[in-house]
Coordinates of C-alpha atoms in Angstrom, one line a residue:
L1 CA 116.8 131.7 58.1
W2 CA 114.3 132.3 55.2
R3 CA 113.7 128.6 54.9
Y4 CA 112.7 128.3 58.6
R5 CA 111.0 131.7 58.8
L6 CA 107.7 130.2 59.9
L7 CA 109.3 128.2 62.7
L8 CA 111.2 131.3 63.9
V9 CA 108.1 133.4 64.0
V10 CA 106.1 130.7 65.9
T11 CA 109.0 130.2 68.4
A12 CA 109.4 134.0 68.9
G13 CA 105.6 134.3 69.5
I14 CA 105.6 131.6 72.0
G15 CA 108.6 133.0 73.8
M16 CA 107.0 136.5 74.0
F17 CA 103.8 135.0 75.3
L18 CA 105.5 133.0 78.0
G19 CA 107.7 136.0 79.0
L20 CA 104.7 138.4 79.2
F21 CA 102.7 135.8 81.2
N22 CA 105.6 135.4 83.6
A23 CA 105.9 139.1 84.0
L24 CA 102.2 139.5 84.7
I25 CA 102.0 136.8 87.5
T26 CA 105.3 137.7 89.1
P27 CA 105.2 140.2 92.0
N28 CA 107.4 143.3 91.9
Q29 CA 110.7 142.5 93.5
Y30 CA 112.8 144.9 95.5
R31 CA 116.1 143.8 97.0
S32 CA 117.7 145.1 100.1
I33 CA 121.3 144.3 101.1
G34 CA 122.9 144.8 104.5
K35 CA 126.6 144.2 105.3
L36 CA 128.0 142.8 108.5
F37 CA 131.7 143.6 109.1
V38 CA 133.7 140.9 110.8
R39 CA 136.6 142.1 112.9
P40 CA 136.3 145.8 112.4
G41 CA 139.4 147.6 111.4
M42 CA 140.9 144.7 109.5
R43 CA 139.7 145.8 106.1
E44 CA 141.1 149.3 106.6
S45 CA 144.5 148.0 107.3
I46 CA 144.6 146.2 103.9
T47 CA 145.4 148.9 101.3
A48 CA 144.9 148.6 97.6
E49 CA 148.7 149.1 97.1
K50 CA 149.6 146.2 99.3
A51 CA 147.0 144.0 97.7
F52 CA 148.2 144.7 94.1
S53 CA 151.9 144.5 95.1
G54 CA 151.5 141.1 96.7
A55 CA 152.5 142.2 100.2
L56 CA 149.3 140.6 101.5
T57 CA 150.6 137.2 102.5
E58 CA 148.6 134.1 103.0
S59 CA 149.3 134.1 106.7
R60 CA 147.6 137.4 107.1
S61 CA 144.6 136.6 105.0
L62 CA 144.0 133.2 106.7
P63 CA 142.7 134.6 110.0
V64 CA 140.2 136.7 108.2
R65 CA 139.0 133.7 106.2
E66 CA 138.7 131.6 109.4
A67 CA 136.8 134.4 111.1
I68 CA 134.4 134.5 108.2
Q69 CA 133.9 130.8 108.3
N70 CA 133.3 130.8 112.0
E71 CA 130.8 133.6 111.7
L72 CA 128.9 131.8 108.9
Q73 CA 128.7 128.7 111.1
V74 CA 127.2 130.8 113.8
L75 CA 124.7 132.5 111.4
S76 CA 123.6 129.2 109.9
A77 CA 121.7 128.2 113.0
S78 CA 118.0 128.2 112.9
Q79 CA 117.8 130.3 116.0
L80 CA 119.0 133.3 113.9
F81 CA 115.8 133.3 111.8
G82 CA 113.7 132.8 114.9
K83 CA 115.3 136.0 116.3
I84 CA 114.5 137.8 113.0
V85 CA 110.9 136.8 113.2
A86 CA 110.8 138.0 116.8
K87 CA 112.2 141.4 115.8
V88 CA 110.1 142.1 112.7
G89 CA 107.0 140.0 113.5
A90 CA 105.6 137.0 111.8
D91 CA 102.7 139.0 110.4
T92 CA 105.2 141.3 108.7
V93 CA 107.0 138.4 107.0
L94 CA 103.7 136.7 106.0
A95 CA 102.1 139.9 104.7
P96 CA 100.1 139.2 101.6
Y97 CA 101.1 140.7 98.3
D98 CA 98.8 143.5 97.1
P99 CA 100.0 144.9 93.8
G100 CA 97.3 147.6 93.6
S101 CA 97.6 148.9 97.2
A102 CA 100.1 151.7 96.4
D103 CA 98.9 152.9 93.0
E104 CA 95.3 151.8 92.6
S105 CA 94.2 155.0 90.7
S106 CA 97.5 156.4 89.5
G107 CA 100.1 155.3 87.0
P108 CA 99.8 154.2 83.4
W109 CA 96.8 152.1 82.4
H110 CA 98.8 149.1 81.3
I111 CA 100.4 149.0 84.8
Q112 CA 97.0 149.0 86.4
K113 CA 95.9 146.2 84.1
F114 CA 99.0 144.2 85.1
H115 CA 98.3 144.8 88.7
A116 CA 94.6 143.8 88.3
L117 CA 95.7 140.5 86.7
Q118 CA 98.3 140.0 89.5
R119 CA 95.7 140.6 92.2
W120 CA 93.2 138.2 90.6
W121 CA 96.0 135.6 90.2
F122 CA 97.1 135.7 93.8
Q123 CA 93.6 135.8 95.2
S124 CA 92.6 132.8 93.2
V125 CA 95.7 130.9 94.3
G126 CA 95.2 131.9 97.9
T127 CA 91.7 130.5 98.1
G128 CA 92.8 127.0 99.0
S129 CA 94.3 125.8 102.2
P130 CA 97.8 127.1 102.9
A131 CA 100.6 124.6 102.4
G132 CA 102.0 125.4 105.9
G133 CA 98.7 124.9 107.7
S134 CA 100.2 122.5 110.2
F135 CA 102.7 125.2 111.4
D136 CA 102.0 128.2 113.6
R137 CA 102.7 131.6 112.1
P138 CA 106.1 132.2 113.8
T139 CA 107.4 128.8 112.7
L140 CA 106.1 129.3 109.1
A141 CA 107.7 132.7 109.0
R142 CA 111.0 131.3 110.2
L143 CA 111.0 128.6 107.6
I144 CA 110.3 131.1 104.9
L145 CA 113.1 133.4 106.0
Q146 CA 115.5 130.4 106.0
R147 CA 115.0 130.0 102.3
A148 CA 114.5 133.7 101.4
I149 CA 117.4 135.4 103.1
R150 CA 120.8 135.0 101.4
I151 CA 123.8 135.1 103.7
Y152 CA 127.1 135.1 101.8
P153 CA 130.6 136.4 102.3
E154 CA 132.0 138.9 99.8
A155 CA 135.2 137.8 98.1
N156 CA 138.5 139.1 99.4
T157 CA 136.8 141.1 102.2
N158 CA 135.8 140.7 105.8
V159 CA 132.2 141.4 105.0
I160 CA 129.2 139.1 105.3
S161 CA 126.2 140.3 103.3
F162 CA 122.5 139.7 103.9
A163 CA 120.1 140.0 101.0
Y164 CA 116.3 139.8 101.0
E165 CA 113.8 140.4 98.2
S166 CA 110.2 141.4 98.8
H167 CA 107.3 143.1 97.0
S168 CA 107.9 146.3 99.1
P169 CA 111.2 148.1 99.5
E170 CA 110.2 149.1 103.0
L171 CA 109.5 145.5 103.9
A172 CA 112.8 144.3 102.4
R173 CA 114.8 146.9 104.3
L174 CA 112.9 146.1 107.6
V175 CA 113.8 142.4 107.3
V176 CA 117.4 143.1 106.5
D177 CA 117.7 145.5 109.4
G178 CA 116.2 142.8 111.7
A179 CA 118.6 140.2 110.3
L180 CA 121.6 142.4 111.0
A181 CA 120.4 143.1 114.6
A182 CA 119.7 139.4 115.1
A183 CA 123.1 138.4 113.7
I184 CA 124.9 140.8 116.2
E185 CA 122.8 139.4 119.0
M186 CA 123.5 135.8 118.0
H187 CA 127.2 136.5 117.7
S188 CA 127.3 138.0 121.2
E189 CA 125.4 135.1 122.7
V190 CA 127.5 132.4 121.1
F191 CA 130.9 134.0 121.7
D192 CA 130.1 135.0 125.2
T193 CA 129.2 131.4 125.9
M194 CA 132.4 130.2 124.3
S195 CA 134.5 132.7 126.3
S196 CA 132.9 131.5 129.6
L197 CA 133.7 127.9 128.8
G198 CA 137.3 128.4 129.6
A199 CA 136.5 129.5 133.1
I200 CA 134.2 126.5 133.5
V201 CA 136.9 124.1 132.4
D202 CA 139.3 125.7 134.8
E203 CA 136.9 125.2 137.6
V204 CA 136.3 121.6 136.7
K205 CA 140.1 121.0 136.6
E206 CA 140.5 122.6 140.0

């Protein structure tokens, strides 16, 4: 360590500089998570004692896994994100990041300096033409949500989680609430259509 002390000092200095620069130009991130319960009541019937004792057989856990997979297939459609944009608004999703809007004159001085640099950085980056200029605002918002919203099942449960990060906790919570409402609406539309297919097939057979 003593032999390479100069290299260690230089490396530590470069790492601290890169970390500080990344912190300065990165927006404040707040995560909101919403949970969608598939087949309500199934989770309550599986007690911790049965799970640890091995009484939960594969035949009982298989329908839950199939229900989760079917639900994830339904929620992977692009129409879901279009419904989210329709509920929260494209302008809400595409709202610009303003780090100094909430605490322009309050807070520690170093936080204000950080926000001033962030504001200058994002204004300088935003002066050019937008990358999605060929899309209308609802389509651009839908494409952003497709990459920003994480939809994933929780292990060993009948829960599907929706996670979204934003520079505002209120905005993150609003988008997640819209995603849950859109998911329920999407589920109703798809499975109502599937349930009516049986009657249609019977009519065709007759």
